[in-house]
Amino acid sequence: MPALRPCLKVALPLPLPGLFDYWPDSPETAGIDWIGCRVKVPFGNRELVGWVTALGPAQSPEANVKTVVQRIDSTYLGTDEWLQTLRWTAQYYHAPLGEVLHAATPSVLRDGLGLPETCEYQWQLTALGQSQWRSLRKGSTLRAMAELLVNGPCMEAWLKTHRPGWRAVLRKLESRDLVERIAGVPQPVKPECAAPALNAEQQSALAAITERQTFAVHLLEGVTGSGKTEVYIHAIEACLAQHKQALVLVPEIGLTPQLLSRLQSRLPVPIHVLHSNLNDTERAHAWAAMASGRGRVLLGTRSAVFTPLPEAGLLIVDEEHDGSYKQQDGFHYHARDV
């Protein structure tokens, strides 16, 4: 009986409290695998993208409950902890959960699109290419590219920088089954600068942060130039050594370039950045990289606090007293408290 089917409880980006009931778009009973997935639903004379956040009995007569137009995701995009955090945020700040989810996700997700690919790819010669590359005409771009790959696979990021027109050349070789595109293994980044020695106070602060194996909050206080950032970097290094992710929040976009430069020169992983001056694709890529676990360090302003971190190990709120951590427009929140 349809009445026995659990309804999908959908959070929509509307200034209205509560969740909205919808039937799944298939005769099968909706299960917990729907929770955390996006759906496209009819609402009035338009269609909206919402998130399934729970299952339960319909609050309205079953005849009045509409059916979702489309299930967009087959799997959960975030994490249970991420969704719990957003539920807490909605309750604490008396905001509709749909509006909180809207603010916490990249525009591509809000528009019903998929996240960008975060896997790094590389190209290599196939077995056929290994045996036949010498038959390519000497001096041609195809021959030059094949000779490059004889020494081993090349990452696309490297090719973009060092081989203009690389994509068209590789596509021609691929059409002859001489090369193939494969998922690359991220290579450690060699730090540009050696770590300076910490003074006694910095060592004491670092020890207090890194020796605790359970959740703890620390306040690092010091005047400008006293070496707080150096403690941050050592703490992030310890976090990465434990195979966990780190989030660094700064109050203003203008503070990101200098800190980004220091992190890039010292840490053995790429640094992802998330703030409003980036375009939609760049923000979505950073969000997706951290949510997938491939990204290890995220530097951002207040909105970055909503990025899923499946292996979170360290959260740093630089200049935590700064009023810029308070969101004043739309859905109001304080990033430090979240």
Coordinates of C-alpha atoms in Angstrom, one line a residue:
M1 CA 0.0 0.0 0.0
P2 CA 1.4 3.5 -0.9
A3 CA 0.4 4.7 2.6
L4 CA 2.9 2.3 4.2
R5 CA 5.8 3.7 2.1
P6 CA 8.1 6.0 3.9
C7 CA 8.1 9.6 2.5
L8 CA 11.2 11.4 1.6
K9 CA 11.8 14.4 3.9
V10 CA 13.3 17.0 1.6
A11 CA 15.0 20.2 2.6
L12 CA 14.4 22.9 0.0
P13 CA 16.2 26.3 -0.4
L14 CA 13.2 28.3 0.9
P15 CA 12.7 30.7 3.9
L16 CA 10.2 28.2 5.3
P17 CA 10.6 26.0 8.4
G18 CA 10.4 22.2 8.2
L19 CA 10.9 19.6 5.6
F20 CA 8.7 18.8 2.6
D21 CA 7.2 15.3 1.9
Y22 CA 7.7 13.6 -1.5
W23 CA 7.3 10.1 -2.8
P24 CA 10.3 8.5 -4.5
D25 CA 10.2 8.4 -8.2
S26 CA 10.2 4.6 -8.3
P27 CA 7.8 1.9 -6.9
E28 CA 10.5 0.6 -4.6
T29 CA 10.4 1.6 -1.0
A30 CA 12.8 4.5 -0.2
G31 CA 15.7 3.4 2.0
I32 CA 18.4 5.1 3.9
D33 CA 20.5 5.2 0.8
W34 CA 18.3 8.2 -0.2
I35 CA 19.5 10.3 2.7
G36 CA 22.2 12.8 1.8
C37 CA 21.2 12.7 -1.9
R38 CA 19.8 15.5 -4.0
V39 CA 16.5 15.3 -5.7
K40 CA 14.6 17.5 -8.2
V41 CA 11.1 18.1 -7.0
P42 CA 8.0 20.0 -8.1
F43 CA 7.1 23.0 -6.0
G44 CA 4.2 25.1 -7.1
N45 CA 4.7 26.0 -10.8
R46 CA 8.5 25.3 -10.7
E47 CA 11.1 22.7 -10.0
L48 CA 13.6 23.0 -7.2
V49 CA 16.7 21.0 -6.2
G50 CA 16.6 19.8 -2.6
W51 CA 18.3 17.4 -0.3
V52 CA 16.8 14.3 1.3
T53 CA 17.6 14.5 5.0
A54 CA 15.3 11.9 6.5
L55 CA 12.6 9.4 5.9
G56 CA 9.2 9.2 7.7
P57 CA 5.5 9.0 7.4
A58 CA 3.7 11.7 5.4
Q59 CA 2.4 14.6 7.3
S60 CA -0.3 15.3 4.7
P61 CA -3.0 13.1 3.1
E62 CA -1.1 10.7 0.7
A63 CA -3.1 12.1 -2.3
N64 CA -1.5 15.5 -1.7
V65 CA 2.1 14.2 -1.6
K66 CA 3.8 14.7 -4.9
T67 CA 6.5 12.5 -6.5
V68 CA 10.1 13.6 -7.0
V69 CA 10.9 14.5 -10.6
Q70 CA 14.4 13.0 -10.5
R71 CA 16.9 11.5 -8.1
I72 CA 20.1 13.3 -8.9
D73 CA 22.6 11.4 -6.8
S74 CA 23.0 7.7 -6.4
T75 CA 25.3 8.0 -3.4
Y76 CA 25.8 10.4 -0.5
L77 CA 27.8 13.4 -1.4
G78 CA 28.8 14.5 2.1
T79 CA 29.3 12.6 5.4
D80 CA 27.1 11.9 8.3
E81 CA 29.1 14.3 10.5
W82 CA 28.7 17.0 7.8
L83 CA 24.9 16.6 7.8
Q84 CA 24.7 16.5 11.6
T85 CA 26.7 19.8 11.7
L86 CA 24.3 21.4 9.3
R87 CA 21.3 20.2 11.3
W88 CA 22.9 21.7 14.5
T89 CA 23.6 24.9 12.6
A90 CA 20.0 25.2 11.4
Q91 CA 18.7 24.6 14.9
Y92 CA 21.1 26.9 16.7
Y93 CA 20.6 29.8 14.3
H94 CA 16.9 29.2 13.8
A95 CA 17.3 28.9 10.1
P96 CA 15.6 26.5 7.7
L97 CA 17.8 23.4 7.0
G98 CA 17.2 24.0 3.2
E99 CA 18.8 27.4 3.4
V100 CA 21.7 26.1 5.4
L101 CA 22.4 23.4 2.9
H102 CA 22.1 26.0 0.1
A103 CA 24.8 28.1 1.8
A104 CA 27.0 25.2 2.5
T105 CA 27.3 23.8 -1.0
P106 CA 28.9 24.9 -4.3
S107 CA 26.6 26.5 -6.9
V108 CA 27.0 23.5 -9.2
L109 CA 25.3 21.3 -6.6
R110 CA 22.6 23.9 -6.0
D111 CA 21.9 23.9 -9.7
G112 CA 21.5 20.1 -9.8
L113 CA 24.9 19.5 -11.6
G114 CA 27.7 17.2 -10.7
L115 CA 30.9 17.9 -8.9
P116 CA 34.0 18.4 -11.1
E117 CA 36.5 15.5 -11.4
T118 CA 39.2 15.7 -8.7
C119 CA 41.3 12.8 -9.8
E120 CA 44.6 13.7 -11.5
Y121 CA 45.2 11.9 -14.8
Q122 CA 48.3 10.9 -16.6
W123 CA 49.1 9.5 -20.1
Q124 CA 51.3 6.6 -20.9
L125 CA 52.2 4.4 -23.9
T126 CA 50.2 1.3 -24.5
A127 CA 51.8 -2.0 -25.2
L128 CA 51.2 -1.3 -28.9
G129 CA 52.7 2.2 -28.5
Q130 CA 55.8 0.7 -26.8
S131 CA 56.5 -1.5 -29.8
Q132 CA 55.5 1.0 -32.6
W133 CA 56.4 4.5 -31.6
R134 CA 59.6 4.3 -33.6
S135 CA 57.6 4.1 -36.8
L136 CA 56.2 7.6 -36.2
R137 CA 57.8 10.2 -38.5
K138 CA 60.9 11.7 -37.1
G139 CA 60.6 15.4 -36.2
S140 CA 56.8 15.2 -35.9
T141 CA 54.9 16.3 -32.8
L142 CA 53.5 12.8 -32.5
R143 CA 57.0 11.3 -32.4
A144 CA 58.2 13.9 -29.9
M145 CA 55.3 13.1 -27.6
A146 CA 55.8 9.4 -27.9
E147 CA 59.5 9.8 -27.1
L148 CA 58.6 11.8 -24.0
L149 CA 56.3 9.0 -22.8
V150 CA 58.9 6.3 -23.4
N151 CA 60.5 7.4 -20.1
G152 CA 57.3 6.8 -18.2
P153 CA 53.8 8.3 -17.7
C154 CA 53.3 12.1 -17.6
M155 CA 50.8 13.9 -15.5
E156 CA 48.4 16.2 -17.3
A157 CA 49.3 19.1 -14.9
W158 CA 52.9 18.9 -16.1
L159 CA 51.9 18.7 -19.8
K160 CA 49.7 21.8 -19.4
T161 CA 52.8 23.7 -18.3
H162 CA 55.5 22.3 -20.5
R163 CA 53.8 21.0 -23.7
P164 CA 51.5 23.5 -25.5
G165 CA 49.0 21.7 -27.7
W166 CA 49.5 18.5 -25.8
R167 CA 45.9 17.5 -25.7
A168 CA 45.4 17.4 -29.5
V169 CA 48.6 15.4 -30.0
L170 CA 47.7 12.8 -27.4
R171 CA 44.2 12.4 -28.9
K172 CA 45.7 11.6 -32.2
L173 CA 48.0 9.0 -30.6
E174 CA 45.0 7.7 -28.7
S175 CA 43.0 7.2 -31.9
R176 CA 45.8 4.9 -33.0
D177 CA 45.8 3.0 -29.7
L178 CA 49.4 4.1 -29.0
V179 CA 48.7 5.9 -25.7
E180 CA 46.1 5.7 -22.9
R181 CA 44.8 8.0 -20.2
I182 CA 44.9 6.5 -16.7
A183 CA 44.3 7.8 -13.1
G184 CA 47.5 9.2 -11.7
V185 CA 49.0 8.7 -8.3
P186 CA 49.4 12.1 -6.6
Q187 CA 53.0 12.8 -6.1
P188 CA 54.3 14.4 -2.8
V189 CA 55.2 18.0 -3.2
K190 CA 58.7 18.8 -2.1
P191 CA 58.7 21.6 0.4
E192 CA 60.7 24.6 -0.8
C193 CA 61.8 25.8 2.7
A194 CA 63.2 24.0 5.7
A195 CA 61.3 24.4 9.0
P196 CA 62.9 26.9 11.3
A197 CA 63.6 25.8 14.9
L198 CA 60.8 26.6 17.3
N199 CA 61.5 28.5 20.5
A200 CA 60.5 27.2 23.9
E201 CA 57.0 28.8 23.9
Q202 CA 56.3 27.6 20.4
Q203 CA 57.3 24.1 21.3
S204 CA 55.1 24.2 24.4
A205 CA 52.1 25.3 22.4
L206 CA 52.7 22.7 19.6
A207 CA 53.1 19.9 22.2
A208 CA 49.8 20.9 23.8
I209 CA 48.0 20.8 20.4
T210 CA 49.6 17.6 19.0
E211 CA 49.8 15.4 22.1
R212 CA 46.0 15.2 22.7
Q213 CA 44.5 12.3 20.8
T214 CA 40.9 13.3 21.6
F215 CA 38.9 16.4 20.7
A216 CA 40.2 19.6 22.4
V217 CA 40.2 23.3 21.9
H218 CA 43.3 25.5 22.3
L219 CA 43.6 29.3 22.2
L220 CA 47.0 30.4 20.8
E221 CA 47.6 34.0 21.9
G222 CA 50.5 36.2 20.8
V223 CA 51.2 39.6 19.4
T224 CA 51.8 40.1 15.7
G225 CA 55.2 38.5 14.7
S226 CA 55.4 36.2 17.7
G227 CA 55.4 33.1 15.5
K228 CA 51.8 31.8 15.8
T229 CA 51.8 30.9 12.1
E230 CA 54.9 28.7 12.5
V231 CA 53.0 26.7 15.2
Y232 CA 50.1 26.3 12.8
I233 CA 52.4 24.9 10.1
H234 CA 54.0 22.4 12.5
A235 CA 50.6 21.4 13.8
I236 CA 49.4 20.8 10.2
E237 CA 52.5 18.7 9.5
A238 CA 51.7 16.6 12.5
C239 CA 48.1 16.3 11.3
L240 CA 49.2 15.1 7.8
A241 CA 51.6 12.6 9.4
Q242 CA 48.5 11.0 11.0
H243 CA 46.8 10.9 7.5
K244 CA 44.2 13.4 8.5
Q245 CA 42.8 16.6 6.9
A246 CA 43.4 20.2 8.1
L247 CA 41.2 23.3 7.7
V248 CA 42.6 26.8 8.1
L249 CA 40.1 29.6 8.3
V250 CA 41.1 33.3 7.9
P251 CA 38.7 36.2 8.4
E252 CA 39.5 38.1 5.1
I253 CA 40.2 37.1 1.6
G254 CA 43.1 39.5 1.5
L255 CA 44.9 37.4 4.1
T256 CA 44.9 34.3 2.0
P257 CA 47.8 35.0 -0.5
Q258 CA 50.5 35.5 2.1
L259 CA 49.4 32.5 4.2
L260 CA 48.9 30.4 1.1
S261 CA 52.5 31.1 0.0
R262 CA 53.8 30.0 3.4
L263 CA 51.8 26.8 3.4
Q264 CA 52.8 25.9 -0.1
S265 CA 56.5 26.5 0.6
R266 CA 56.4 24.2 3.6
L267 CA 53.8 21.5 3.3
P268 CA 54.2 18.3 1.2
V269 CA 50.7 18.4 -0.3
P270 CA 48.7 20.7 -2.6
I271 CA 46.8 23.5 -0.7
H272 CA 43.2 23.9 -1.8
V273 CA 41.6 27.4 -1.4
L274 CA 38.0 28.3 -1.0
H275 CA 36.6 31.9 -0.9
S276 CA 34.1 34.1 -2.8
N277 CA 36.6 35.7 -5.1
L278 CA 37.1 32.3 -6.9
N279 CA 34.9 31.3 -9.8
D280 CA 32.2 28.6 -9.4
T281 CA 34.4 25.9 -10.9
E282 CA 37.3 26.6 -8.6
R283 CA 35.2 26.6 -5.5
A284 CA 33.5 23.4 -6.6
H285 CA 36.8 21.7 -7.2
A286 CA 38.2 22.6 -3.8
W287 CA 34.9 21.4 -2.1
A288 CA 34.9 18.1 -4.1
A289 CA 38.6 17.5 -3.4
M290 CA 38.2 17.8 0.4
A291 CA 34.8 15.9 0.4
S292 CA 36.4 13.0 -1.5
G293 CA 39.4 12.8 0.9
R294 CA 41.9 13.5 -1.9
G295 CA 42.4 17.0 -0.6
R296 CA 44.4 17.2 2.6
V297 CA 44.6 20.9 3.5
L298 CA 42.0 23.6 2.8
L299 CA 42.6 27.3 3.3
G300 CA 39.5 29.5 3.2
T301 CA 37.2 32.2 4.6
R302 CA 34.2 31.7 6.7
S303 CA 32.1 29.7 4.2
A304 CA 34.9 27.1 4.0
V305 CA 33.8 25.9 7.5
F306 CA 30.9 24.0 5.7
T307 CA 33.2 21.9 3.6
P308 CA 32.9 18.1 4.3
L309 CA 36.1 16.7 5.9
P310 CA 35.7 12.9 6.1
E311 CA 39.1 12.6 7.8
A312 CA 39.2 15.9 9.8
G313 CA 42.2 16.2 12.2
L314 CA 42.8 19.8 12.7
L315 CA 40.8 23.0 12.5
I316 CA 42.5 26.4 12.8
V317 CA 40.6 29.6 13.1
D318 CA 43.2 32.4 12.6
E319 CA 42.3 35.7 14.3
E320 CA 39.3 34.1 15.8
H321 CA 38.2 37.3 17.5
D322 CA 37.7 39.0 14.1
G323 CA 34.1 40.1 13.4
S324 CA 34.4 39.0 9.7
Y325 CA 33.7 35.4 10.8
K326 CA 30.1 36.5 11.3
Q327 CA 27.9 36.1 8.2
Q328 CA 25.6 39.2 8.0
D329 CA 23.7 38.6 4.8
G330 CA 21.1 35.9 4.1
F331 CA 21.5 33.0 6.5
H332 CA 23.3 34.4 9.6
Y333 CA 26.0 32.3 11.3
H334 CA 29.4 32.7 13.1
A335 CA 32.0 30.5 11.4
R336 CA 34.1 30.3 14.6
D337 CA 31.2 28.8 16.6
V338 CA 30.2 26.4 13.8

